[in-house]
Coordinates of C-alpha atoms in Angstrom, one line a residue:
Chain T
X1 CA 88.4 74.9 52.3
X2 CA 86.0 76.5 54.8
X3 CA 87.2 74.2 57.5
X4 CA 90.8 75.2 57.3
X5 CA 90.8 78.4 59.3
X6 CA 89.1 77.0 62.4
X7 CA 91.5 74.1 62.4
X8 CA 94.5 76.5 62.2
X9 CA 93.0 78.6 65.0
X10 CA 92.5 75.5 67.1
X11 CA 96.0 74.4 66.4
X12 CA 97.4 77.8 67.3
X13 CA 95.5 77.7 70.6
X14 CA 96.8 74.2 71.3
X15 CA 100.4 75.3 70.5
X16 CA 100.1 78.3 72.7
X17 CA 98.8 76.2 75.6
X18 CA 101.7 73.7 75.2
X19 CA 104.3 76.5 74.9
X20 CA 103.3 78.0 78.2
X21 CA 102.7 75.1 80.6
X22 CA 103.2 77.2 83.8
X23 CA 100.7 79.8 82.7
X24 CA 97.4 80.6 84.0
X25 CA 94.6 78.1 83.9
X26 CA 92.2 80.6 82.4
X27 CA 89.2 78.4 83.0
X28 CA 86.6 81.0 82.5
X29 CA 87.9 83.6 80.1
X30 CA 86.5 86.4 82.2
X31 CA 87.9 89.9 82.2
X32 CA 90.1 91.8 79.7
X33 CA 93.8 92.5 79.7
X34 CA 94.9 95.5 81.7
X35 CA 97.2 97.7 79.7
X36 CA 100.5 99.0 81.1
X37 CA 99.1 102.6 80.9
X38 CA 96.1 101.6 82.9
X39 CA 98.2 99.9 85.5
X40 CA 100.6 102.8 85.7
X41 CA 97.6 105.1 86.3
X42 CA 96.2 103.1 89.1
X43 CA 99.2 101.5 90.8
X44 CA 100.3 104.1 93.4
X45 CA 101.7 101.5 95.8
X46 CA 105.1 102.5 97.2
X47 CA 106.8 99.7 99.2
X48 CA 109.1 100.1 102.2
X49 CA 112.1 100.3 100.0
X50 CA 110.7 103.1 97.9
X51 CA 110.0 101.1 94.8
X52 CA 107.5 102.9 92.5
X53 CA 108.2 106.3 93.9
X54 CA 107.6 108.8 91.1
X55 CA 110.1 111.2 89.6
X56 CA 110.4 114.7 91.1
X57 CA 111.5 116.2 94.4
X58 CA 110.5 118.7 97.1
X59 CA 112.3 120.7 99.7
X60 CA 111.6 121.2 103.4
X61 CA 111.0 124.9 102.7
X62 CA 108.4 124.2 100.1
X63 CA 106.9 121.5 102.4
X64 CA 106.4 124.1 105.1
X65 CA 104.2 126.1 102.7
X66 CA 102.3 123.1 101.6
X67 CA 101.8 122.0 105.2
X68 CA 100.6 125.4 106.3
X69 CA 98.0 125.5 103.5
X70 CA 96.9 121.8 103.3
X71 CA 97.7 120.1 106.6
X72 CA 98.0 122.5 109.6
X73 CA 94.3 123.0 110.0
X74 CA 93.9 119.4 111.2
X75 CA 97.4 118.4 112.3
X76 CA 98.4 121.6 114.0
X77 CA 100.8 124.3 112.9
X78 CA 103.8 122.2 113.9
X79 CA 102.3 118.8 113.5
X80 CA 101.3 118.6 117.1
X81 CA 97.9 117.2 116.2
X82 CA 94.3 118.3 116.4
X83 CA 91.4 116.8 114.6
X84 CA 94.1 114.8 112.7
X85 CA 96.8 112.7 114.2
X86 CA 99.8 114.1 115.9
X87 CA 102.7 113.8 113.5
X88 CA 105.7 115.0 115.5
X89 CA 107.6 114.0 118.6
X90 CA 107.2 111.0 121.0
X91 CA 110.6 109.5 120.3
X92 CA 111.6 107.5 123.4
X93 CA 108.1 107.2 124.7
X94 CA 107.0 103.9 123.3
X95 CA 108.1 101.8 126.2
X96 CA 106.5 104.2 128.8
X97 CA 103.0 104.1 130.2
X98 CA 102.1 107.0 127.9
X99 CA 103.5 106.2 124.5
X100 CA 103.1 108.9 121.8
X101 CA 102.9 107.3 118.3
X102 CA 103.9 109.7 115.5
X103 CA 105.7 109.6 112.2
X104 CA 108.9 110.2 114.0
X105 CA 108.5 107.9 116.9
X106 CA 106.6 104.9 115.4
X107 CA 106.5 104.7 111.6
X108 CA 109.1 102.2 110.5
X109 CA 109.6 103.2 106.9
X110 CA 109.9 106.7 105.4
X111 CA 108.5 105.8 101.9
X112 CA 105.2 104.9 103.5
X113 CA 104.8 108.6 104.3
X114 CA 104.8 109.5 100.6
X115 CA 102.5 106.6 99.8
X116 CA 100.0 107.6 102.5
X117 CA 100.0 111.3 101.8
X118 CA 99.6 110.8 98.1
X119 CA 96.7 108.3 98.4
X120 CA 94.7 109.8 101.3
X121 CA 95.7 113.3 102.2
X122 CA 94.5 116.0 102.5
X123 CA 91.4 114.3 103.8
X124 CA 89.1 116.8 102.0
X125 CA 90.9 116.4 98.6
X126 CA 92.9 113.1 98.4
X127 CA 95.1 112.5 95.4
X128 CA 95.1 116.2 94.6
X129 CA 98.8 117.1 95.5
X130 CA 101.5 117.0 92.9
X131 CA 104.4 114.6 93.4
X132 CA 106.6 117.6 94.1
X133 CA 104.2 118.7 96.9
X134 CA 104.1 115.3 98.4
X135 CA 107.9 115.0 98.4
X136 CA 108.0 118.5 100.0
X137 CA 105.5 117.9 102.7
X138 CA 107.1 114.5 103.5
X139 CA 110.4 116.3 103.8
X140 CA 108.9 118.9 106.2
X141 CA 107.3 116.3 108.4
X142 CA 110.5 114.4 108.6
X143 CA 112.3 117.7 109.4
X144 CA 109.9 118.5 112.2
X145 CA 110.8 115.1 113.7
X146 CA 114.5 115.9 113.5
X147 CA 115.1 113.4 110.8
X148 CA 116.0 115.8 108.0
X149 CA 117.9 119.1 107.9
X150 CA 116.1 122.3 107.2
X151 CA 117.9 122.8 103.9
X152 CA 117.2 119.3 102.6
X153 CA 115.4 118.2 99.5
X154 CA 113.8 114.8 99.0
X155 CA 113.5 112.7 96.0
X156 CA 112.9 109.0 95.4
X157 CA 116.5 108.0 96.3
X158 CA 116.9 110.2 99.3
X159 CA 113.5 109.3 100.8
X160 CA 114.2 105.6 100.4
X161 CA 117.6 106.1 102.2
X162 CA 116.1 107.5 105.4
X163 CA 116.4 105.1 108.4
X164 CA 113.4 105.6 110.7
X165 CA 114.2 105.4 114.4
X166 CA 111.6 102.7 115.2
X167 CA 112.4 100.6 112.1
X168 CA 113.6 97.5 114.1
X169 CA 111.0 97.5 116.8
X170 CA 108.3 95.5 114.9
X171 CA 107.9 91.8 115.5
X172 CA 105.6 89.1 114.3
X173 CA 102.4 87.8 115.7
X174 CA 103.1 85.5 118.7
X175 CA 99.5 84.9 119.7
X176 CA 98.1 83.0 121.3
X177 CA 100.0 84.7 124.1
X178 CA 97.5 84.4 127.0
X179 CA 96.4 81.1 128.6
X180 CA 93.2 80.9 130.6
X181 CA 93.2 77.6 132.6
X182 CA 89.4 77.3 132.1
X183 CA 88.7 76.6 135.8
X184 CA 85.3 75.0 136.3
X185 CA 84.7 74.9 140.0
X186 CA 86.3 76.5 143.1
X187 CA 87.7 79.3 140.9
X188 CA 89.0 82.6 142.1
X189 CA 86.3 84.7 140.6
X190 CA 86.3 87.3 138.0
X191 CA 88.8 90.2 137.5
Chain Z
X1 CA 58.7 82.1 125.5
X2 CA 56.7 84.1 128.0
X3 CA 59.6 86.0 129.6
X4 CA 58.8 89.6 130.1
X5 CA 60.9 92.0 128.0
X6 CA 63.3 94.1 130.0
X7 CA 64.6 96.6 127.6
X8 CA 61.2 98.4 127.2
X9 CA 61.1 99.9 123.7
X10 CA 57.8 101.5 122.9
X11 CA 54.2 101.1 123.8
X12 CA 53.8 97.4 122.8
X13 CA 56.5 96.3 125.3
X14 CA 55.1 98.7 127.9
X15 CA 51.5 97.5 127.7
X16 CA 52.6 93.9 127.8
X17 CA 54.7 94.5 130.9
X18 CA 51.8 96.4 132.4
X19 CA 49.6 93.4 131.8
X20 CA 52.1 91.1 133.4
X21 CA 52.4 93.4 136.4
X22 CA 48.7 93.8 136.9
X23 CA 47.9 90.1 136.7
X24 CA 50.9 88.5 138.4
X25 CA 51.5 85.9 135.6
X26 CA 53.1 82.6 136.2
X27 CA 56.3 82.3 134.2
X28 CA 58.5 79.2 134.2
X29 CA 56.9 78.0 137.4
X30 CA 57.6 81.2 139.2
X31 CA 55.2 83.9 140.0
X32 CA 56.5 87.1 138.5
X33 CA 55.7 90.1 140.6
X34 CA 55.7 93.5 139.0
X35 CA 58.6 95.6 140.0
X36 CA 59.0 98.5 137.7
X37 CA 59.7 101.9 138.9
X38 CA 59.6 105.5 137.7
X39 CA 57.8 106.6 134.6
X40 CA 56.7 103.1 133.7
X41 CA 54.9 102.7 137.0
X42 CA 53.2 106.0 136.6
X43 CA 51.9 104.9 133.3
X44 CA 50.3 101.8 134.8
X45 CA 46.9 103.5 135.3
X46 CA 46.5 104.0 131.5
X47 CA 43.5 102.3 129.9
X48 CA 43.6 98.7 129.0
X49 CA 41.4 98.9 126.0
X50 CA 43.6 96.7 123.9
X51 CA 44.1 94.1 126.5
X52 CA 42.1 91.0 127.3
X53 CA 39.2 90.6 127.5
X54 CA 38.9 93.6 125.0
X55 CA 39.6 93.2 121.3
X56 CA 42.5 95.5 120.3
X57 CA 42.0 98.4 118.1
X58 CA 44.2 97.0 115.3
X59 CA 41.8 94.2 114.7
X60 CA 38.8 96.5 114.2
X61 CA 40.0 98.3 111.1
X62 CA 42.0 97.2 108.0
X63 CA 45.7 97.6 108.2
X64 CA 48.0 99.5 105.8
X65 CA 47.5 98.5 102.1
X66 CA 50.1 96.8 100.1
X67 CA 52.7 99.1 98.6
X68 CA 53.1 101.6 101.4
X69 CA 56.8 100.7 101.7
X70 CA 58.6 99.6 98.6
X71 CA 61.6 98.6 100.8
X72 CA 60.3 97.3 104.1
X73 CA 61.3 99.0 107.3
X74 CA 61.1 97.8 110.9
X75 CA 58.0 98.5 113.1
X76 CA 57.9 102.0 114.3
X77 CA 58.0 100.5 117.8
X78 CA 61.5 99.4 117.1
X79 CA 62.8 102.9 116.2
X80 CA 65.4 102.8 119.0
X81 CA 67.1 99.8 117.6
X82 CA 69.7 101.7 115.6
X83 CA 73.5 101.9 115.1
X84 CA 75.4 103.0 118.1
X85 CA 77.5 105.9 116.9
X86 CA 79.6 107.8 119.4
X87 CA 78.7 111.4 120.0
X88 CA 81.1 114.3 119.9
X89 CA 83.8 112.6 117.8
X90 CA 86.3 115.1 116.4
X91 CA 85.3 114.0 112.9
X92 CA 83.1 111.4 111.3
X93 CA 84.9 110.5 108.1
X94 CA 87.3 108.1 109.7
X95 CA 85.0 106.7 112.4
X96 CA 83.0 103.7 113.4
X97 CA 79.3 102.8 114.1
X98 CA 78.4 99.9 116.3
X99 CA 75.8 97.1 116.0
X100 CA 73.2 97.1 118.8
X101 CA 74.1 93.5 119.8
X102 CA 71.9 93.6 122.9
X103 CA 68.8 94.2 120.8
X104 CA 69.4 91.3 118.3
X105 CA 68.6 87.6 118.3
X106 CA 70.1 84.7 116.4
X107 CA 73.4 85.1 114.5
X108 CA 72.6 87.2 111.4
X109 CA 73.0 90.9 111.6
X110 CA 70.4 92.9 109.6
X111 CA 72.2 94.8 106.9
X112 CA 71.0 98.2 108.2
X113 CA 72.5 97.5 111.6
X114 CA 75.8 96.0 110.4
X115 CA 78.7 97.7 112.1
X116 CA 80.8 100.0 109.9
X117 CA 84.3 101.4 110.1
X118 CA 85.3 103.9 107.4
X119 CA 88.6 105.6 106.9
X120 CA 87.6 108.3 104.4
X121 CA 83.8 108.4 104.4
X122 CA 81.4 106.2 102.4
X123 CA 81.8 106.7 98.7
X124 CA 78.9 106.6 96.2
X125 CA 80.0 104.3 93.4
X126 CA 78.2 103.6 90.2
X127 CA 78.7 99.9 89.6
X128 CA 78.7 100.4 85.8
X129 CA 81.8 102.6 86.3
X130 CA 83.5 100.4 88.9
X131 CA 86.5 98.3 87.8
X132 CA 88.6 95.7 89.6
X133 CA 92.2 95.7 88.4
X134 CA 94.4 92.6 89.1
X135 CA 98.1 93.1 88.4
X136 CA 101.6 92.5 89.6
X137 CA 103.1 89.0 89.8
X138 CA 100.5 87.5 87.4
X139 CA 100.8 86.1 83.9
X140 CA 97.9 88.1 82.6
X141 CA 97.0 91.4 84.3
X142 CA 93.2 91.8 84.1
X143 CA 90.4 94.3 84.5
X144 CA 87.0 93.1 85.5
X145 CA 83.6 94.9 85.4
X146 CA 81.0 94.0 88.0
X147 CA 79.2 92.0 85.3
X148 CA 82.5 90.0 84.9
X149 CA 82.8 89.4 88.6
X150 CA 79.2 88.0 88.7
X151 CA 79.9 85.6 85.8
X152 CA 82.3 83.6 88.0
X153 CA 80.9 80.6 89.9
X154 CA 79.4 82.0 93.1
X155 CA 79.3 80.8 96.6
X156 CA 77.5 81.9 99.8
X157 CA 79.0 81.6 103.3
X158 CA 78.1 82.9 106.7
X159 CA 81.0 84.7 108.4
X160 CA 81.4 87.2 111.2
X161 CA 83.4 90.5 110.8
X162 CA 85.0 92.2 113.7
X163 CA 87.0 95.4 114.0
X164 CA 90.4 94.7 115.7
X165 CA 89.8 97.6 118.2
X166 CA 86.7 96.1 119.8
X167 CA 87.2 97.5 122.5
X168 CA 90.4 99.0 123.7
X169 CA 92.1 98.1 127.0
X170 CA 91.8 101.4 128.9
X171 CA 89.0 102.7 131.0
X172 CA 86.4 104.0 130.7
X173 CA 84.8 100.8 129.6
X174 CA 81.5 100.8 127.8
X175 CA 78.1 100.5 129.4
X176 CA 76.4 98.1 126.9
X177 CA 77.3 95.1 124.9
X178 CA 77.3 97.3 121.9
X179 CA 79.6 99.8 123.5
X180 CA 82.0 97.0 124.4
X181 CA 82.0 94.7 121.3
X182 CA 79.5 96.3 118.9
X183 CA 82.1 96.5 116.2
X184 CA 81.1 93.0 115.4
X185 CA 78.5 91.6 113.0
X186 CA 77.7 88.5 111.0
X187 CA 76.1 87.9 107.6
X188 CA 75.7 85.5 104.7
X189 CA 78.1 86.7 102.0
X190 CA 77.8 85.9 98.4
X191 CA 80.5 86.3 95.8
X192 CA 83.4 84.4 94.2
X193 CA 86.3 82.6 95.7
X194 CA 89.3 84.9 95.4
X195 CA 91.3 81.8 94.4
X196 CA 89.3 81.5 91.2
X197 CA 89.9 85.1 90.2
X198 CA 93.7 84.8 90.9
X199 CA 93.9 81.7 88.9
X200 CA 92.3 83.5 86.0
X201 CA 95.3 85.8 85.9
X202 CA 97.8 83.1 86.7
X203 CA 100.0 83.5 89.8
X204 CA 103.7 83.7 89.1
X205 CA 106.5 82.3 91.2
X206 CA 107.2 84.6 94.1
X207 CA 103.7 85.7 94.6
X208 CA 103.5 85.9 98.4
X209 CA 101.1 88.8 99.1
X210 CA 98.1 90.4 97.6
X211 CA 97.9 94.2 98.2
X212 CA 94.2 95.2 98.2
X213 CA 93.1 98.8 97.7
X214 CA 89.7 100.4 98.1
X215 CA 88.1 103.0 95.9
X216 CA 87.3 105.3 98.8
X217 CA 88.9 108.6 99.7
X218 CA 91.4 106.8 101.9
X219 CA 92.4 104.4 99.1
X220 CA 92.5 102.0 102.0
X221 CA 95.3 99.5 101.5
X222 CA 96.2 96.3 103.3
X223 CA 98.4 93.3 102.3
X224 CA 97.0 89.8 102.5
X225 CA 99.2 86.7 102.7
X226 CA 98.7 84.6 99.6
X227 CA 97.9 81.5 101.7
X228 CA 94.7 83.3 103.0
X229 CA 93.8 84.4 99.4
X230 CA 94.0 80.8 98.3
X231 CA 92.2 79.3 101.3
X232 CA 88.8 81.0 102.0
X233 CA 89.0 84.6 100.8
X234 CA 86.1 85.9 98.8
X235 CA 85.3 88.8 96.6
X236 CA 81.8 89.6 97.8
X237 CA 79.0 91.5 96.1
X238 CA 76.0 90.5 98.2
X239 CA 75.2 90.4 101.9
X240 CA 72.2 88.6 103.4
X241 CA 70.7 88.2 99.9
X242 CA 70.9 91.7 98.6
X243 CA 73.7 93.7 97.1
X244 CA 76.2 95.1 99.6
X245 CA 75.2 98.3 101.3
X246 CA 77.4 101.4 100.5
X247 CA 78.7 101.3 104.0
X248 CA 79.8 97.7 103.5
X249 CA 81.7 98.3 100.2
X250 CA 79.2 98.5 97.4
X251 CA 79.7 97.2 94.8
X252 CA 82.5 94.9 95.8
X253 CA 84.5 94.0 98.9
X254 CA 87.2 91.6 100.1
X255 CA 86.1 89.1 102.7
X256 CA 88.7 87.4 104.8
X257 CA 87.0 85.1 107.2
X258 CA 88.4 85.4 110.8
X259 CA 90.8 88.3 109.9
X260 CA 90.5 91.7 111.5
X261 CA 87.9 93.9 109.9
X262 CA 90.0 96.6 108.3
X263 CA 91.7 94.0 106.0
X264 CA 88.4 93.1 104.4
X265 CA 88.8 96.0 102.0
X266 CA 85.6 97.7 101.0
X267 CA 84.9 99.3 97.6
X268 CA 87.6 97.0 96.3
X269 CA 89.2 98.3 93.1
X270 CA 92.7 96.8 92.9
X271 CA 94.6 93.6 93.8
X272 CA 98.3 93.9 93.4
X273 CA 100.1 90.6 93.6
X274 CA 103.5 91.1 95.1
X275 CA 106.5 89.4 96.8
X276 CA 106.4 91.7 99.8
X277 CA 103.7 93.4 101.8
X278 CA 103.0 97.0 101.0
X279 CA 103.9 98.1 104.6
X280 CA 101.1 100.6 104.1
X281 CA 100.4 103.2 106.8
X282 CA 97.5 101.1 108.0
X283 CA 99.6 98.0 108.6
X284 CA 102.6 99.8 110.1
X285 CA 101.5 102.9 112.0
X286 CA 97.9 101.9 112.7
X287 CA 96.9 98.3 113.0
X288 CA 99.9 97.2 114.9
X289 CA 99.9 96.2 118.6
X290 CA 102.3 98.1 121.0
X291 CA 103.8 95.9 123.7
X292 CA 104.9 97.3 127.1
X293 CA 108.6 97.0 126.1
X294 CA 108.1 99.3 123.1
X295 CA 108.1 96.6 120.5
X296 CA 105.0 96.3 118.3
X297 CA 103.4 93.2 116.8
X298 CA 102.7 93.6 113.1
X299 CA 100.4 91.6 110.8
X300 CA 98.3 90.4 113.6
X301 CA 95.5 89.1 111.4
X302 CA 93.4 86.7 113.4
X303 CA 90.5 87.6 115.7
X304 CA 90.8 85.2 118.6
X305 CA 87.9 83.4 120.4
X306 CA 85.5 85.7 122.2
X307 CA 82.0 85.8 123.6
X308 CA 79.6 88.1 125.4
X309 CA 76.3 87.7 127.1
X310 CA 73.8 90.0 125.2
X311 CA 70.8 89.2 127.4
X312 CA 70.7 90.2 130.1
X313 CA 73.5 92.8 129.5
X314 CA 74.5 96.3 130.4
X315 CA 71.8 98.9 130.3
X316 CA 69.0 96.4 130.6
X317 CA 67.0 95.7 133.7
X318 CA 65.5 92.5 135.1
X319 CA 62.0 93.3 136.2
X320 CA 61.7 90.5 138.7
X321 CA 63.3 87.4 140.1
X322 CA 62.4 84.2 138.3
X323 CA 63.2 82.3 135.2
X324 CA 65.7 84.0 132.8
X325 CA 67.4 82.7 129.7
X326 CA 70.9 83.9 129.5
X327 CA 71.8 84.3 125.9
X328 CA 74.8 85.5 124.0
X329 CA 77.2 85.1 121.1
X330 CA 80.5 83.5 120.6
X331 CA 83.0 83.5 117.8
X332 CA 86.5 82.7 116.8
X333 CA 88.6 83.7 113.8
X334 CA 90.5 80.4 114.1
X335 CA 87.5 78.2 113.4
X336 CA 84.4 76.8 115.1
X337 CA 83.3 77.5 118.6
X338 CA 83.8 74.3 120.6
X339 CA 82.2 75.2 123.9
X340 CA 80.9 78.2 125.8
X341 CA 80.9 78.3 129.6
X342 CA 78.8 80.6 131.6
X343 CA 79.3 81.6 135.2
X344 CA 76.5 83.2 137.3
X345 CA 78.4 83.4 140.6
X346 CA 81.1 85.9 139.7
X347 CA 83.4 83.4 138.1
X348 CA 83.6 80.9 141.0
X349 CA 82.0 78.1 139.0
X350 CA 81.2 77.6 135.3
X351 CA 78.7 75.5 133.5
X352 CA 78.4 74.6 129.8
X353 CA 75.9 76.5 127.7
X354 CA 73.8 75.1 124.9
X355 CA 75.0 76.0 121.4
X356 CA 72.4 76.8 118.7
X357 CA 73.1 74.7 115.6
X358 CA 74.5 75.1 113.1
X359 CA 77.8 75.9 114.6
X360 CA 79.7 77.4 111.7
X361 CA 83.4 78.1 111.2
X362 CA 84.3 81.8 111.7
X363 CA 80.6 82.7 112.2
X364 CA 78.7 83.8 115.3
X365 CA 77.4 81.0 117.4
X366 CA 74.4 81.7 119.7
X367 CA 74.6 80.2 123.1
X368 CA 72.0 79.9 125.9
X369 CA 71.7 78.9 129.5
X370 CA 68.4 78.6 131.4
X371 CA 68.7 80.4 134.7
X372 CA 66.7 81.2 137.7
X373 CA 67.5 84.6 139.2
X374 CA 66.9 84.6 142.9
X375 CA 66.8 88.4 143.1
X376 CA 70.2 88.7 144.8
X377 CA 73.1 90.6 143.4
X378 CA 75.0 88.5 140.8
X379 CA 77.8 88.7 138.3
X380 CA 77.3 86.7 135.1
X381 CA 79.8 86.2 132.3
X382 CA 80.7 83.8 129.4
X383 CA 83.9 82.4 128.0
X384 CA 84.3 80.9 124.6
X385 CA 86.5 77.9 123.8
X386 CA 87.2 77.3 120.1
X387 CA 88.0 74.1 118.2
X388 CA 91.7 74.7 118.7
X389 CA 91.2 74.5 122.4
X390 CA 92.0 78.2 122.9
X391 CA 90.1 79.7 125.9
X392 CA 88.9 83.3 125.9
X393 CA 91.0 85.1 128.5
X394 CA 90.1 87.5 131.3
X395 CA 90.9 91.1 131.0
X396 CA 93.5 90.8 133.8
X397 CA 95.2 87.9 131.9
X398 CA 95.4 90.0 128.8
X399 CA 96.6 93.1 130.5
X400 CA 99.4 91.1 132.3
X401 CA 100.9 90.1 129.0
X402 CA 100.0 93.0 126.7
X403 CA 99.6 96.1 128.9
X404 CA 96.9 98.7 128.3
X405 CA 98.5 100.4 125.3
X406 CA 98.2 97.3 123.1
X407 CA 94.9 98.8 121.9
X408 CA 93.8 96.1 119.4
X409 CA 92.6 92.5 119.7
X410 CA 91.0 92.7 123.1
X411 CA 89.0 89.5 123.4
X412 CA 88.5 89.6 127.2
X413 CA 85.6 88.1 129.1
X414 CA 83.2 90.9 130.0
X415 CA 81.2 90.2 133.2
X416 CA 77.9 91.9 133.9
X417 CA 76.8 92.9 137.4
X418 CA 73.2 92.5 138.3
X419 CA 72.0 94.6 141.3
X420 CA 69.3 93.5 143.7
X421 CA 67.1 96.0 141.8
X422 CA 67.7 94.1 138.6
X423 CA 70.0 96.7 137.0
X424 CA 72.6 95.3 134.7
X425 CA 76.0 97.1 134.5
X426 CA 79.5 96.5 133.3
X427 CA 81.3 94.8 136.2
X428 CA 84.6 96.1 135.1
X429 CA 83.4 99.7 134.8

């Protein structure tokens, strides 16, 4: 019977829909499935706990070499800053009139360092460093900030275990935090 | 409107002003006496061949034929109305260019003058090779082509966009409206509701955030709360009727009405649905707000109510006493503008300005106040009040709570000082 196959197909679709009531309401049928390999190739997000960090490792010593070649031109020989951000120092300054925000003084989560370097650095050739080099240069920057010994090597586990000094200093958005009484007449004037 | 122009750009404005000066024209019931100085006055003796009673040259010969410009450009006399890009920056890959707010009317920013903030330069993207990946806590991870995106039901909405650092809290303060708050623009955006696209993949339980990533050299990454994604967020491919400009994210950007500009990820290539934010570099070390006690506010999304007088404003000059229209723009990330008050006596008293309809949610609103300048020194300023009742604060009120190292989300009132000579300057500078 010529009609049988469309009926079976329709029934199969109906059964599929019934079997997955919580599933997507794919109203439009637009787009195609993303394969696991495609997702793995593009998903470079590393969260604050270090999930999705890649295999591999890198030492402070190797990181010094990578830093000198790839980073020092903008960030300074010791991470003191230049065209690029200052990366080192500033701990204890955040509550002063002249706060110095660096990886060591301000960044709350160490895995973010790997995530950012991998996706955006060096600025002239982002996503060009190997995972080993990113681990190494992360280790070196943490070392320059006194957060890792000179002989240390970083991998996914050890990077995730680092507690950054400023970790607990972030709070939610409490705005509106300022109230203007909206005076209409006889007001004090501007300033 | 017969008001003389004050910002003198090019021969047309100059000749008109010259005419006004020479003839002592009646404007708004007040005789406007010429009062220009310097080079403009020395040019006054130039010929008046194009002025009444003579017929101007451009009527005596045919104009340019059709087809001289396949994409139309502004008049050559408007050549100084351009983006305001700071000079001598250490580098221009992660940098910002400002909209010349004081030169614009209405609420829509022309695409070529829309402010831009890039974190790794402006990429050149072939739309045929661009893909949007949607993955994470979804039933069906998907990849979309640009053709796919344009197949979804579309919508068009007018929204402002504003950079969160617009301006900072520390001196020196800018001279012009553009210097102060030029990282602000407004456009009609066309695209698809993000909610429709997320539903296509099917959100799973625990989906609380969507991490958006750009296809630029910064792979710019911000996390958006799922509530916003399901409320009014859009995936946008057109701006003011034409496809996005490269500087605005061509071929696809995220649009989050009322949220700080950097979250509206340009060159959008990936949406990662997650239970937690990414805590990316941009949302931890950069776009967070440092308080005087050393704590820092994070995930400070909303741009609060704000306004500024754009005419007259810093860098302009009132040529003479008499009738002036005070005009400016107001906006709020939390909804519609409810009221704008204007003071012309250094903040001692305030009066309600007229709002140009339509007043749209999370869009610029143009306000106006008729004014007679008596030629005496004055300080003029505006304050916005949004539909939540929130009142735009003074700089002093903000600094008292946040300190000057807060950096972002400065929505202070900015007063303009007008000298007896008509010069307009930043009263806080």
